Amino acid sequence: MTPREIALSAVQAIFADFDQAKAKSLLAPDYIQHNVGVPTGADPIIGFIPAHQESGIRCTIHRVICEGDLVVLHGTYENAQAFGGDTLVAFDVFRVEDGKVVEHWDNLQPLVTQTASGHGMTEGAADIKDLDKTASNKALIEGFVREVLQGHAPEHVTDYISTTHYTQHNPLVADGLDGLGAAMQAFAEAGQAMTYARTPLIVAEGNFVFTASEGRLGDVPTAFFDLFRIEDGKIVEHWDTLSTIPDDMPHSNGKF
């Protein structure tokens, strides 16, 4: 199976079929866990499966982006009280090696239905195309992260984001560059400025590029997982999840 198929099969086994034997066959025993509430290793994941089944949890995958051994799933978890909310929007990232999932990162945020843009947090384009532009699109987002998100040259924002159409799925931000600018100003004035310090993960496939970044929302350590859609060399659509990075976790692997 391909890394994409392995990751999807693992999610199917854990959250749909509730099949402990199948999950065990797909997860490396020394599976490295970065979820801030789950111990590391495959055994805790496998052990939670009966409780997942009893809870009625349901996982819906909206987008899949793959590059090499990394697979990014953009999904929704319903009946997800065990994870901290009724319905959560999530990015899950899996690293696959020798036919098994060996590492997992994620970022979950409660679903917001009334959004500033009127677009749902998981709605929008999903078809992957422009595979021949994967490298150039990844380079575009690497530049955007460095110059705009990390603040080295924010005045270059129009080099990266389309000035004619930019669809926003962050629930607090309206469409377009004007919507983005207004939201960033409002966050800063409220003492909630977003600062990106480093971006350990970047995964690209065709017209989609995913980033996982560590930074702060105001003074609070925060994880920012972002997904960008690129068209004609500019960012035209954006999805994200934000979550606080706690001091204490049930493992020593960290959020990243």
PDB file of C-alpha atoms in Angstrom:
ATOM      1  CA  MET A   1       0.000   0.000   0.000  1.00  0.00           C
ATOM      2  CA  THR A   2       1.054   3.597  -0.555  1.00  0.00           C
ATOM      3  CA  PRO A   3       1.564   5.951   2.415  1.00  0.00           C
ATOM      4  CA  ARG A   4      -1.799   7.544   1.543  1.00  0.00           C
ATOM      5  CA  GLU A   5      -3.549   4.171   1.641  1.00  0.00           C
ATOM      6  CA  ILE A   6      -1.828   3.158   4.887  1.00  0.00           C
ATOM      7  CA  ALA A   7      -2.796   6.381   6.686  1.00  0.00           C
ATOM      8  CA  LEU A   8      -6.394   6.212   5.487  1.00  0.00           C
ATOM      9  CA  SER A   9      -6.620   2.529   6.416  1.00  0.00           C
ATOM     10  CA  ALA A  10      -5.346   3.293   9.914  1.00  0.00           C
ATOM     11  CA  VAL A  11      -7.957   6.010  10.419  1.00  0.00           C
ATOM     12  CA  GLN A  12     -10.637   3.674   9.052  1.00  0.00           C
ATOM     13  CA  ALA A  13      -9.600   0.935  11.481  1.00  0.00           C
ATOM     14  CA  ILE A  14      -9.486   3.240  14.515  1.00  0.00           C
ATOM     15  CA  PHE A  15     -12.477   5.531  13.943  1.00  0.00           C
ATOM     16  CA  ALA A  16     -14.876   3.661  11.628  1.00  0.00           C
ATOM     17  CA  ASP A  17     -14.384  -0.105  11.838  1.00  0.00           C
ATOM     18  CA  PHE A  18     -13.100  -0.033  15.446  1.00  0.00           C
ATOM     19  CA  ASP A  19     -10.861  -2.944  14.499  1.00  0.00           C
ATOM     20  CA  GLN A  20      -8.047  -3.361  17.019  1.00  0.00           C
ATOM     21  CA  ALA A  21      -6.302  -6.131  15.075  1.00  0.00           C
ATOM     22  CA  LYS A  22      -6.284  -4.094  11.870  1.00  0.00           C
ATOM     23  CA  ALA A  23      -5.007  -1.025  13.706  1.00  0.00           C
ATOM     24  CA  LYS A  24      -2.231  -3.082  15.296  1.00  0.00           C
ATOM     25  CA  SER A  25      -1.135  -4.271  11.854  1.00  0.00           C
ATOM     26  CA  LEU A  26      -0.847  -0.671  10.601  1.00  0.00           C
ATOM     27  CA  LEU A  27       0.817   1.068  13.568  1.00  0.00           C
ATOM     28  CA  ALA A  28       4.468   0.573  14.472  1.00  0.00           C
ATOM     29  CA  PRO A  29       4.806  -0.612  18.100  1.00  0.00           C
ATOM     30  CA  ASP A  30       7.051   2.368  18.903  1.00  0.00           C
ATOM     31  CA  TYR A  31       4.701   4.822  17.145  1.00  0.00           C
ATOM     32  CA  ILE A  32       5.780   8.371  18.077  1.00  0.00           C
ATOM     33  CA  GLN A  33       2.831  10.387  19.356  1.00  0.00           C
ATOM     34  CA  HIS A  34       2.663  14.200  19.375  1.00  0.00           C
ATOM     35  CA  ASN A  35      -1.014  14.546  20.345  1.00  0.00           C
ATOM     36  CA  VAL A  36      -0.856  16.493  23.603  1.00  0.00           C
ATOM     37  CA  GLY A  37      -3.306  14.217  25.431  1.00  0.00           C
ATOM     38  CA  VAL A  38      -2.340  10.701  24.348  1.00  0.00           C
ATOM     39  CA  PRO A  39       0.661   8.642  25.536  1.00  0.00           C
ATOM     40  CA  THR A  40       3.212   7.575  22.955  1.00  0.00           C
ATOM     41  CA  GLY A  41       3.298   4.131  21.339  1.00  0.00           C
ATOM     42  CA  ALA A  42       0.729   2.051  19.465  1.00  0.00           C
ATOM     43  CA  ASP A  43      -0.748   0.350  22.542  1.00  0.00           C
ATOM     44  CA  PRO A  44      -2.592   3.433  23.884  1.00  0.00           C
ATOM     45  CA  ILE A  45      -4.209   4.045  20.483  1.00  0.00           C
ATOM     46  CA  ILE A  46      -5.282   0.424  20.164  1.00  0.00           C
ATOM     47  CA  GLY A  47      -6.498   0.400  23.751  1.00  0.00           C
ATOM     48  CA  PHE A  48      -8.739   3.434  23.180  1.00  0.00           C
ATOM     49  CA  ILE A  49     -10.633   1.837  20.272  1.00  0.00           C
ATOM     50  CA  PRO A  50     -13.460   0.215  22.315  1.00  0.00           C
ATOM     51  CA  ALA A  51     -14.100   3.557  24.040  1.00  0.00           C
ATOM     52  CA  HIS A  52     -14.202   5.280  20.648  1.00  0.00           C
ATOM     53  CA  GLN A  53     -16.809   2.787  19.473  1.00  0.00           C
ATOM     54  CA  GLU A  54     -18.905   3.298  22.589  1.00  0.00           C
ATOM     55  CA  SER A  55     -18.732   7.092  22.253  1.00  0.00           C
ATOM     56  CA  GLY A  56     -20.176   7.107  18.743  1.00  0.00           C
ATOM     57  CA  ILE A  57     -17.269   9.159  17.415  1.00  0.00           C
ATOM     58  CA  ARG A  58     -17.274   9.676  13.660  1.00  0.00           C
ATOM     59  CA  CYS A  59     -14.444  10.912  11.450  1.00  0.00           C
ATOM     60  CA  THR A  60     -15.018  12.537   8.061  1.00  0.00           C
ATOM     61  CA  ILE A  61     -12.027  13.213   5.816  1.00  0.00           C
ATOM     62  CA  HIS A  62     -12.320  16.275   3.576  1.00  0.00           C
ATOM     63  CA  ARG A  63      -8.828  16.485   2.066  1.00  0.00           C
ATOM     64  CA  VAL A  64      -5.739  14.314   1.742  1.00  0.00           C
ATOM     65  CA  ILE A  65      -2.310  15.740   0.839  1.00  0.00           C
ATOM     66  CA  CYS A  66       0.726  13.486   0.464  1.00  0.00           C
ATOM     67  CA  GLU A  67       4.411  14.096  -0.089  1.00  0.00           C
ATOM     68  CA  GLY A  68       6.946  11.315   0.318  1.00  0.00           C
ATOM     69  CA  ASP A  69       6.385   9.544   3.628  1.00  0.00           C
ATOM     70  CA  LEU A  70       4.068  12.258   5.036  1.00  0.00           C
ATOM     71  CA  VAL A  71       0.273  12.191   4.739  1.00  0.00           C
ATOM     72  CA  VAL A  72      -1.938  15.095   5.851  1.00  0.00           C
ATOM     73  CA  LEU A  73      -5.633  14.535   6.526  1.00  0.00           C
ATOM     74  CA  HIS A  74      -8.016  17.479   6.926  1.00  0.00           C
ATOM     75  CA  GLY A  75     -11.042  16.146   8.736  1.00  0.00           C
ATOM     76  CA  THR A  76     -13.902  16.552  11.172  1.00  0.00           C
ATOM     77  CA  TYR A  77     -14.506  14.505  14.314  1.00  0.00           C
ATOM     78  CA  GLU A  78     -18.099  14.359  15.542  1.00  0.00           C
ATOM     79  CA  ASN A  79     -19.124  13.129  19.012  1.00  0.00           C
ATOM     80  CA  ALA A  80     -15.537  13.921  19.949  1.00  0.00           C
ATOM     81  CA  GLN A  81     -15.948  14.727  23.633  1.00  0.00           C
ATOM     82  CA  ALA A  82     -12.965  12.480  24.386  1.00  0.00           C
ATOM     83  CA  PHE A  83     -10.855  14.921  22.358  1.00  0.00           C
ATOM     84  CA  GLY A  84     -12.335  18.028  23.947  1.00  0.00           C
ATOM     85  CA  GLY A  85     -15.440  19.021  21.990  1.00  0.00           C
ATOM     86  CA  ASP A  86     -18.675  17.930  20.343  1.00  0.00           C
ATOM     87  CA  THR A  87     -17.378  18.539  16.822  1.00  0.00           C
ATOM     88  CA  LEU A  88     -13.727  19.258  16.098  1.00  0.00           C
ATOM     89  CA  VAL A  89     -11.935  20.288  12.925  1.00  0.00           C
ATOM     90  CA  ALA A  90      -8.573  18.569  12.689  1.00  0.00           C
ATOM     91  CA  PHE A  91      -5.383  18.240  10.756  1.00  0.00           C
ATOM     92  CA  ASP A  92      -3.725  14.856  11.277  1.00  0.00           C
ATOM     93  CA  VAL A  93      -0.242  14.248   9.907  1.00  0.00           C
ATOM     94  CA  PHE A  94       1.132  10.722   9.639  1.00  0.00           C
ATOM     95  CA  ARG A  95       4.655   9.601   8.820  1.00  0.00           C
ATOM     96  CA  VAL A  96       4.779   6.187   7.191  1.00  0.00           C
ATOM     97  CA  GLU A  97       7.797   3.901   7.106  1.00  0.00           C
ATOM     98  CA  ASP A  98       8.101   0.262   5.989  1.00  0.00           C
ATOM     99  CA  GLY A  99       4.353  -0.108   5.563  1.00  0.00           C
ATOM    100  CA  LYS A 100       3.351   1.220   8.984  1.00  0.00           C
ATOM    101  CA  VAL A 101       2.461   4.541  10.579  1.00  0.00           C
ATOM    102  CA  VAL A 102       5.439   5.477  12.744  1.00  0.00           C
ATOM    103  CA  GLU A 103       4.659   9.058  13.825  1.00  0.00           C
ATOM    104  CA  HIS A 104       1.624  11.307  14.260  1.00  0.00           C
ATOM    105  CA  TRP A 105       1.044  15.025  14.735  1.00  0.00           C
ATOM    106  CA  ASP A 106      -2.345  16.730  14.996  1.00  0.00           C
ATOM    107  CA  ASN A 107      -4.109  19.981  15.759  1.00  0.00           C
ATOM    108  CA  LEU A 108      -7.776  20.159  16.705  1.00  0.00           C
ATOM    109  CA  GLN A 109     -10.120  23.122  17.088  1.00  0.00           C
ATOM    110  CA  PRO A 110     -13.841  23.233  17.924  1.00  0.00           C
ATOM    111  CA  LEU A 111     -16.020  23.718  14.855  1.00  0.00           C
ATOM    112  CA  VAL A 112     -17.401  27.247  14.452  1.00  0.00           C
ATOM    113  CA  THR A 113     -20.523  27.422  12.291  1.00  0.00           C
ATOM    114  CA  GLN A 114     -21.031  31.210  12.176  1.00  0.00           C
ATOM    115  CA  THR A 115     -17.913  32.469  10.403  1.00  0.00           C
ATOM    116  CA  ALA A 116     -16.743  35.940   9.394  1.00  0.00           C
ATOM    117  CA  SER A 117     -16.498  34.951   5.736  1.00  0.00           C
ATOM    118  CA  GLY A 118     -19.651  32.851   5.565  1.00  0.00           C
ATOM    119  CA  HIS A 119     -17.563  29.835   4.505  1.00  0.00           C
ATOM    120  CA  GLY A 120     -17.449  26.685   6.592  1.00  0.00           C
ATOM    121  CA  MET A 121     -14.171  25.678   8.204  1.00  0.00           C
ATOM    122  CA  THR A 122     -13.847  22.596   5.967  1.00  0.00           C
ATOM    123  CA  GLU A 123     -15.773  23.697   2.870  1.00  0.00           C
ATOM    124  CA  GLY A 124     -14.114  24.627  -0.406  1.00  0.00           C
ATOM    125  CA  ALA A 125     -11.955  23.074  -3.085  1.00  0.00           C
ATOM    126  CA  ALA A 126     -10.526  19.607  -2.519  1.00  0.00           C
ATOM    127  CA  ASP A 127      -9.325  18.344  -5.904  1.00  0.00           C
ATOM    128  CA  ILE A 128      -5.567  18.050  -6.256  1.00  0.00           C
ATOM    129  CA  LYS A 129      -4.173  19.219  -9.582  1.00  0.00           C
ATOM    130  CA  ASP A 130      -1.058  20.926 -10.996  1.00  0.00           C
ATOM    131  CA  LEU A 131       1.184  18.103  -9.789  1.00  0.00           C
ATOM    132  CA  ASP A 132       3.919  19.499 -12.017  1.00  0.00           C
ATOM    133  CA  LYS A 133       3.878  22.659  -9.866  1.00  0.00           C
ATOM    134  CA  THR A 134       4.368  20.945  -6.500  1.00  0.00           C
ATOM    135  CA  ALA A 135       7.945  22.182  -6.071  1.00  0.00           C
ATOM    136  CA  SER A 136       7.217  25.775  -7.093  1.00  0.00           C
ATOM    137  CA  ASN A 137       4.088  25.946  -4.939  1.00  0.00           C
ATOM    138  CA  LYS A 138       6.015  24.586  -1.956  1.00  0.00           C
ATOM    139  CA  ALA A 139       8.706  27.211  -2.516  1.00  0.00           C
ATOM    140  CA  LEU A 140       6.010  29.906  -2.646  1.00  0.00           C
ATOM    141  CA  ILE A 141       4.665  28.884   0.754  1.00  0.00           C
ATOM    142  CA  GLU A 142       8.151  28.599   2.225  1.00  0.00           C
ATOM    143  CA  GLY A 143       8.676  32.218   1.203  1.00  0.00           C
ATOM    144  CA  PHE A 144       5.271  33.245   2.547  1.00  0.00           C
ATOM    145  CA  VAL A 145       6.000  31.633   5.901  1.00  0.00           C
ATOM    146  CA  ARG A 146       9.393  33.303   6.167  1.00  0.00           C
ATOM    147  CA  GLU A 147       8.509  36.779   4.929  1.00  0.00           C
ATOM    148  CA  VAL A 148       4.885  37.211   6.016  1.00  0.00           C
ATOM    149  CA  LEU A 149       4.001  34.772   8.801  1.00  0.00           C
ATOM    150  CA  GLN A 150       7.365  35.024  10.557  1.00  0.00           C
ATOM    151  CA  GLY A 151       7.415  38.768   9.904  1.00  0.00           C
ATOM    152  CA  HIS A 152      10.701  39.188   8.044  1.00  0.00           C
ATOM    153  CA  ALA A 153       9.099  41.147   5.168  1.00  0.00           C
ATOM    154  CA  PRO A 154       5.322  41.391   5.696  1.00  0.00           C
ATOM    155  CA  GLU A 155       5.073  44.178   3.122  1.00  0.00           C
ATOM    156  CA  HIS A 156       5.591  41.488   0.465  1.00  0.00           C
ATOM    157  CA  VAL A 157       2.213  39.885   1.238  1.00  0.00           C
ATOM    158  CA  THR A 158       0.852  40.661  -2.246  1.00  0.00           C
ATOM    159  CA  ASP A 159       3.712  38.653  -3.739  1.00  0.00           C
ATOM    160  CA  TYR A 160       2.061  35.613  -2.206  1.00  0.00           C
ATOM    161  CA  ILE A 161      -1.691  36.143  -1.715  1.00  0.00           C
ATOM    162  CA  SER A 162      -3.970  36.905  -4.645  1.00  0.00           C
ATOM    163  CA  THR A 163      -5.225  40.481  -4.672  1.00  0.00           C
ATOM    164  CA  THR A 164      -8.331  39.521  -6.659  1.00  0.00           C
ATOM    165  CA  HIS A 165      -9.718  36.447  -4.894  1.00  0.00           C
ATOM    166  CA  TYR A 166      -8.705  34.970  -1.550  1.00  0.00           C
ATOM    167  CA  THR A 167     -11.211  32.621   0.108  1.00  0.00           C
ATOM    168  CA  GLN A 168     -10.842  32.387   3.866  1.00  0.00           C
ATOM    169  CA  HIS A 169     -11.966  29.504   6.102  1.00  0.00           C
ATOM    170  CA  ASN A 170     -10.516  30.753   9.389  1.00  0.00           C
ATOM    171  CA  PRO A 171     -13.795  31.425  11.238  1.00  0.00           C
ATOM    172  CA  LEU A 172     -12.680  34.832  12.536  1.00  0.00           C
ATOM    173  CA  VAL A 173     -11.358  36.251   9.260  1.00  0.00           C
ATOM    174  CA  ALA A 174     -13.302  37.627   6.283  1.00  0.00           C
ATOM    175  CA  ASP A 175     -12.389  37.001   2.645  1.00  0.00           C
ATOM    176  CA  GLY A 176      -9.736  38.916   0.764  1.00  0.00           C
ATOM    177  CA  LEU A 177      -6.602  40.758   1.758  1.00  0.00           C
ATOM    178  CA  ASP A 178      -8.727  43.452   3.400  1.00  0.00           C
ATOM    179  CA  GLY A 179     -10.395  40.849   5.593  1.00  0.00           C
ATOM    180  CA  LEU A 180      -7.044  39.389   6.565  1.00  0.00           C
ATOM    181  CA  GLY A 181      -5.566  42.795   7.385  1.00  0.00           C
ATOM    182  CA  ALA A 182      -8.569  43.849   9.453  1.00  0.00           C
ATOM    183  CA  ALA A 183      -8.492  40.626  11.454  1.00  0.00           C
ATOM    184  CA  MET A 184      -4.760  40.828  12.141  1.00  0.00           C
ATOM    185  CA  GLN A 185      -5.161  44.416  13.350  1.00  0.00           C
ATOM    186  CA  ALA A 186      -8.087  43.449  15.581  1.00  0.00           C
ATOM    187  CA  PHE A 187      -6.157  40.529  17.066  1.00  0.00           C
ATOM    188  CA  ALA A 188      -3.151  42.756  17.797  1.00  0.00           C
ATOM    189  CA  GLU A 189      -5.305  45.457  19.399  1.00  0.00           C
ATOM    190  CA  ALA A 190      -6.871  42.794  21.619  1.00  0.00           C
ATOM    191  CA  GLY A 191      -3.449  41.576  22.735  1.00  0.00           C
ATOM    192  CA  GLN A 192      -3.850  38.424  20.653  1.00  0.00           C
ATOM    193  CA  ALA A 193      -1.303  39.031  17.908  1.00  0.00           C
ATOM    194  CA  MET A 194      -0.325  35.907  15.968  1.00  0.00           C
ATOM    195  CA  THR A 195       3.407  35.281  15.819  1.00  0.00           C
ATOM    196  CA  TYR A 196       4.983  32.360  13.983  1.00  0.00           C
ATOM    197  CA  ALA A 197       8.402  31.290  15.291  1.00  0.00           C
ATOM    198  CA  ARG A 198       9.189  28.126  13.341  1.00  0.00           C
ATOM    199  CA  THR A 199       7.573  25.761  10.858  1.00  0.00           C
ATOM    200  CA  PRO A 200       8.833  22.191  11.316  1.00  0.00           C
ATOM    201  CA  LEU A 201       6.494  20.571   8.774  1.00  0.00           C
ATOM    202  CA  ILE A 202       5.708  21.559   5.188  1.00  0.00           C
ATOM    203  CA  VAL A 203       3.883  19.062   2.961  1.00  0.00           C
ATOM    204  CA  ALA A 204       3.012  19.838  -0.660  1.00  0.00           C
ATOM    205  CA  GLU A 205       1.062  18.052  -3.363  1.00  0.00           C
ATOM    206  CA  GLY A 206       0.132  19.909  -6.518  1.00  0.00           C
ATOM    207  CA  ASN A 207      -1.945  22.981  -5.741  1.00  0.00           C
ATOM    208  CA  PHE A 208      -2.113  22.317  -1.978  1.00  0.00           C
ATOM    209  CA  VAL A 209       0.585  23.085   0.591  1.00  0.00           C
ATOM    210  CA  PHE A 210       0.270  22.330   4.315  1.00  0.00           C
ATOM    211  CA  THR A 211       2.357  23.846   7.114  1.00  0.00           C
ATOM    212  CA  ALA A 212       2.596  23.089  10.833  1.00  0.00           C
ATOM    213  CA  SER A 213       4.032  25.974  12.844  1.00  0.00           C
ATOM    214  CA  GLU A 214       4.857  26.847  16.411  1.00  0.00           C
ATOM    215  CA  GLY A 215       4.323  30.357  17.715  1.00  0.00           C
ATOM    216  CA  ARG A 216       2.204  32.446  20.028  1.00  0.00           C
ATOM    217  CA  LEU A 217      -1.275  33.901  20.151  1.00  0.00           C
ATOM    218  CA  GLY A 218      -0.668  36.888  22.362  1.00  0.00           C
ATOM    219  CA  ASP A 219       1.510  35.445  25.123  1.00  0.00           C
ATOM    220  CA  VAL A 220       0.166  31.894  24.816  1.00  0.00           C
ATOM    221  CA  PRO A 221       2.249  29.160  23.116  1.00  0.00           C
ATOM    222  CA  THR A 222       0.173  28.087  20.130  1.00  0.00           C
ATOM    223  CA  ALA A 223       0.278  25.575  17.291  1.00  0.00           C
ATOM    224  CA  PHE A 224      -0.848  26.868  13.885  1.00  0.00           C
ATOM    225  CA  PHE A 225      -1.661  24.252  11.247  1.00  0.00           C
ATOM    226  CA  ASP A 226      -2.413  25.897   7.878  1.00  0.00           C
ATOM    227  CA  LEU A 227      -3.473  24.615   4.477  1.00  0.00           C
ATOM    228  CA  PHE A 228      -3.107  26.771   1.377  1.00  0.00           C
ATOM    229  CA  ARG A 229      -4.453  26.341  -2.144  1.00  0.00           C
ATOM    230  CA  ILE A 230      -2.387  27.945  -4.885  1.00  0.00           C
ATOM    231  CA  GLU A 231      -3.566  29.012  -8.318  1.00  0.00           C
ATOM    232  CA  ASP A 232      -1.398  30.714 -10.942  1.00  0.00           C
ATOM    233  CA  GLY A 233       1.391  31.299  -8.450  1.00  0.00           C
ATOM    234  CA  LYS A 234      -0.724  32.947  -5.732  1.00  0.00           C
ATOM    235  CA  ILE A 235      -2.540  31.767  -2.599  1.00  0.00           C
ATOM    236  CA  VAL A 236      -6.277  31.793  -3.308  1.00  0.00           C
ATOM    237  CA  GLU A 237      -7.728  29.769  -0.409  1.00  0.00           C
ATOM    238  CA  HIS A 238      -6.788  29.070   3.216  1.00  0.00           C
ATOM    239  CA  TRP A 239      -7.882  26.724   5.994  1.00  0.00           C
ATOM    240  CA  ASP A 240      -6.415  26.396   9.485  1.00  0.00           C
ATOM    241  CA  THR A 241      -6.685  25.131  13.037  1.00  0.00           C
ATOM    242  CA  LEU A 242      -5.177  26.729  16.147  1.00  0.00           C
ATOM    243  CA  SER A 243      -4.631  25.180  19.562  1.00  0.00           C
ATOM    244  CA  THR A 244      -2.770  26.015  22.742  1.00  0.00           C
ATOM    245  CA  ILE A 245       0.425  24.061  23.412  1.00  0.00           C
ATOM    246  CA  PRO A 246       0.265  22.858  27.031  1.00  0.00           C
ATOM    247  CA  ASP A 247       3.241  22.687  29.359  1.00  0.00           C
ATOM    248  CA  ASP A 248       2.508  19.104  30.386  1.00  0.00           C
ATOM    249  CA  MET A 249       1.961  16.162  28.023  1.00  0.00           C
ATOM    250  CA  PRO A 250       1.781  12.388  28.650  1.00  0.00           C
ATOM    251  CA  HIS A 251       4.998  11.892  26.657  1.00  0.00           C
ATOM    252  CA  SER A 252       8.312  13.644  26.042  1.00  0.00           C
ATOM    253  CA  ASN A 253       7.906  14.033  22.260  1.00  0.00           C
ATOM    254  CA  GLY A 254       6.556  17.589  22.280  1.00  0.00           C
ATOM    255  CA  LYS A 255       3.871  19.008  20.004  1.00  0.00           C
ATOM    256  CA  PHE A 256       6.250  18.883  17.044  1.00  0.00           C
TER     257      PHE A 256
END
